[in-house]
XYZ file of C-alpha atoms in Angstrom:
183
model
C 90.162 96.389 86.249
C 91.954 95.237 82.446
C 94.232 92.806 84.641
C 91.435 91.433 86.275
C 89.417 91.151 82.898
C 92.652 89.613 81.523
C 92.835 87.162 84.423
C 89.113 85.962 83.794
C 88.734 85.705 80.537
C 92.839 83.224 80.518
C 91.573 80.813 82.752
C 88.030 80.364 80.942
C 90.118 79.937 77.646
C 92.237 77.375 79.358
C 88.671 75.793 80.566
C 87.784 75.624 77.228
C 90.101 74.660 76.049
C 90.646 71.805 78.797
C 87.013 70.927 77.277
C 87.468 71.156 73.943
C 90.538 68.841 73.482
C 88.664 66.198 75.679
C 85.499 66.691 73.541
C 87.705 66.155 70.493
C 89.234 63.208 71.592
C 86.518 61.671 72.420
C 84.593 62.496 69.268
C 87.367 60.939 67.562
C 87.094 57.727 69.224
C 83.157 57.194 69.287
C 83.379 59.030 65.516
C 80.856 61.871 67.666
C 80.028 65.073 65.336
C 82.592 67.918 65.736
C 82.285 70.176 69.009
C 81.604 73.133 66.826
C 80.650 75.220 69.746
C 83.264 74.688 72.514
C 85.273 75.612 69.364
C 84.001 78.882 68.390
C 83.672 79.437 72.042
C 87.591 78.547 72.725
C 89.170 80.123 69.676
C 87.372 83.057 70.524
C 89.425 83.412 73.670
C 92.229 82.766 72.783
C 91.796 85.749 70.442
C 91.067 87.673 73.091
C 93.512 87.046 74.757
C 95.553 88.246 71.942
C 94.087 91.699 71.131
C 95.197 92.622 75.450
C 98.245 91.407 74.791
C 99.061 93.498 71.554
C 97.086 96.466 72.728
C 99.032 96.387 76.238
C 102.026 95.986 74.059
C 101.924 98.030 71.039
C 99.444 100.103 72.211
C 101.376 100.854 75.775
C 101.712 104.901 76.621
C 102.910 105.307 80.650
C 98.590 107.192 81.645
C 98.938 103.462 83.166
C 101.142 104.367 86.137
C 98.621 104.512 89.319
C 98.375 108.680 90.407
C 96.747 107.896 93.105
C 99.850 106.884 95.602
C 102.087 108.532 92.929
C 105.415 109.842 95.518
C 106.987 113.243 94.571
C 110.406 112.476 94.211
C 113.845 115.084 93.789
C 112.919 117.682 91.573
C 111.983 120.383 90.029
C 116.244 119.777 88.691
C 116.414 122.933 86.131
C 118.712 122.530 83.127
C 121.453 125.242 82.329
C 119.166 127.240 80.298
C 115.789 126.758 82.298
C 114.058 125.600 79.336
C 114.110 122.202 81.458
C 113.126 120.652 84.494
C 112.980 117.436 85.291
C 110.960 116.004 88.491
C 110.929 112.198 89.205
C 107.970 110.831 91.210
C 107.339 107.321 93.108
C 104.973 104.799 93.025
C 104.800 101.797 95.292
C 103.469 98.691 93.325
C 102.093 95.240 95.253
C 100.974 96.234 98.800
C 102.914 95.698 102.238
C 105.803 93.262 100.480
C 106.150 95.659 97.208
C 108.495 97.654 95.417
C 108.886 100.684 93.965
C 108.281 102.618 90.687
C 110.815 105.618 89.546
C 109.477 108.120 86.860
C 111.556 111.240 85.639
C 108.689 113.806 83.963
C 110.540 116.391 81.451
C 108.948 119.388 81.416
C 109.375 122.265 77.860
C 108.806 125.395 79.668
C 109.194 128.166 76.419
C 105.690 124.666 74.798
C 104.298 124.157 78.527
C 104.893 120.861 77.171
C 105.453 117.254 79.636
C 106.627 114.049 78.709
C 108.213 110.931 80.604
C 111.496 110.051 79.387
C 112.313 107.477 81.956
C 111.076 104.773 83.964
C 112.424 101.651 85.756
C 111.534 99.870 88.939
C 113.928 102.480 92.249
C 116.699 101.669 93.632
C 117.916 103.128 97.213
C 121.070 105.099 95.318
C 118.729 107.365 92.622
C 119.601 110.620 91.102
C 119.333 113.512 88.649
C 121.830 115.704 87.057
C 122.485 117.496 84.106
C 125.528 117.395 82.352
C 124.458 120.047 80.150
C 121.722 122.061 78.434
C 120.070 118.121 77.409
C 121.749 116.380 78.900
C 119.965 114.400 82.164
C 122.397 112.324 84.095
C 120.422 109.334 86.206
C 122.105 106.986 88.919
C 119.617 104.712 89.372
C 121.134 101.919 91.433
C 121.659 99.303 94.012
C 125.314 99.327 95.556
C 125.605 96.510 96.864
C 123.712 93.922 94.532
C 125.554 93.703 91.119
C 123.459 93.836 88.136
C 120.778 96.494 89.107
C 122.452 99.462 88.202
C 119.437 101.086 86.190
C 121.566 103.872 85.952
C 121.756 105.975 82.129
C 122.227 109.011 79.931
C 119.748 110.457 77.370
C 119.657 113.398 75.271
C 116.273 114.164 77.241
C 114.706 115.885 73.401
C 115.695 112.283 71.366
C 116.057 109.469 74.216
C 113.532 107.621 77.035
C 114.737 104.825 78.813
C 111.692 101.806 80.182
C 113.449 99.352 81.973
C 110.959 96.175 80.478
C 110.797 98.045 76.889
C 106.971 98.386 76.896
C 107.474 101.637 75.240
C 109.831 100.931 72.909
C 107.735 98.876 71.416
C 105.253 101.100 71.453
C 102.911 102.428 68.282
C 101.316 105.306 69.411
C 104.573 106.533 71.319
C 107.250 106.634 68.246
C 106.604 110.202 68.167
C 108.318 111.146 71.721
C 111.601 109.599 71.048
C 114.398 109.346 68.460
C 115.738 106.077 70.410
C 114.631 103.775 73.463
C 117.045 102.238 75.768
C 115.390 99.450 77.720
C 116.798 96.482 79.976
C-alpha cells in the first residue's frame, strides 16, 4: 500500500513540478504574479516524498516481509549447546518472472526471543552450519555466476547481514546488533 501511495505521490509531484515550472516561466516572461498555490502544492509533494524516503530507509524493520507467500527453508538447525536455533525462510517476489529472498531467523531458547540475522536474494546453493555456539556460517551462492556470492559467517549475538543495507541504516534496529554487513 505504501508503494502505491509513493508512486501516486511521485507522479502527482512530478506533474505539479512541470506545471509550476511552466507557470513560473510564463509569469517571468509576461510579468504576471508568482504562482504561489502551485509552488506550495509542489513543495508539499517534495516534502512528502522526502518523508517517505526517510521513513523507508531510517525506520526500516523486517515487518515488511510478506508472510502470505513465505515458504519454509532449511531448519531448525540447533546450536551445539542448544541455546540457539536458526530457520531459513523464502519469500518469492515479482510474480512469475520474479525472484526469491531468503532470511534466517535466530531463536534464543533461553530468552524465548527471535530476530532476523540474515536477509538477501536466494541463490541456488544455500545452506547453514554452526561453526561454534555463537558462529553461524551461511552459504548463499550461485556457482555459475561470478559476483553472486552472498555467503557470510556471523556471530549471531552481535552481527547481522542485510544485502542492500537497509537494516544497517535503520534507527529502529541499531539496538539489535553491534555490526551490520551489506553488499
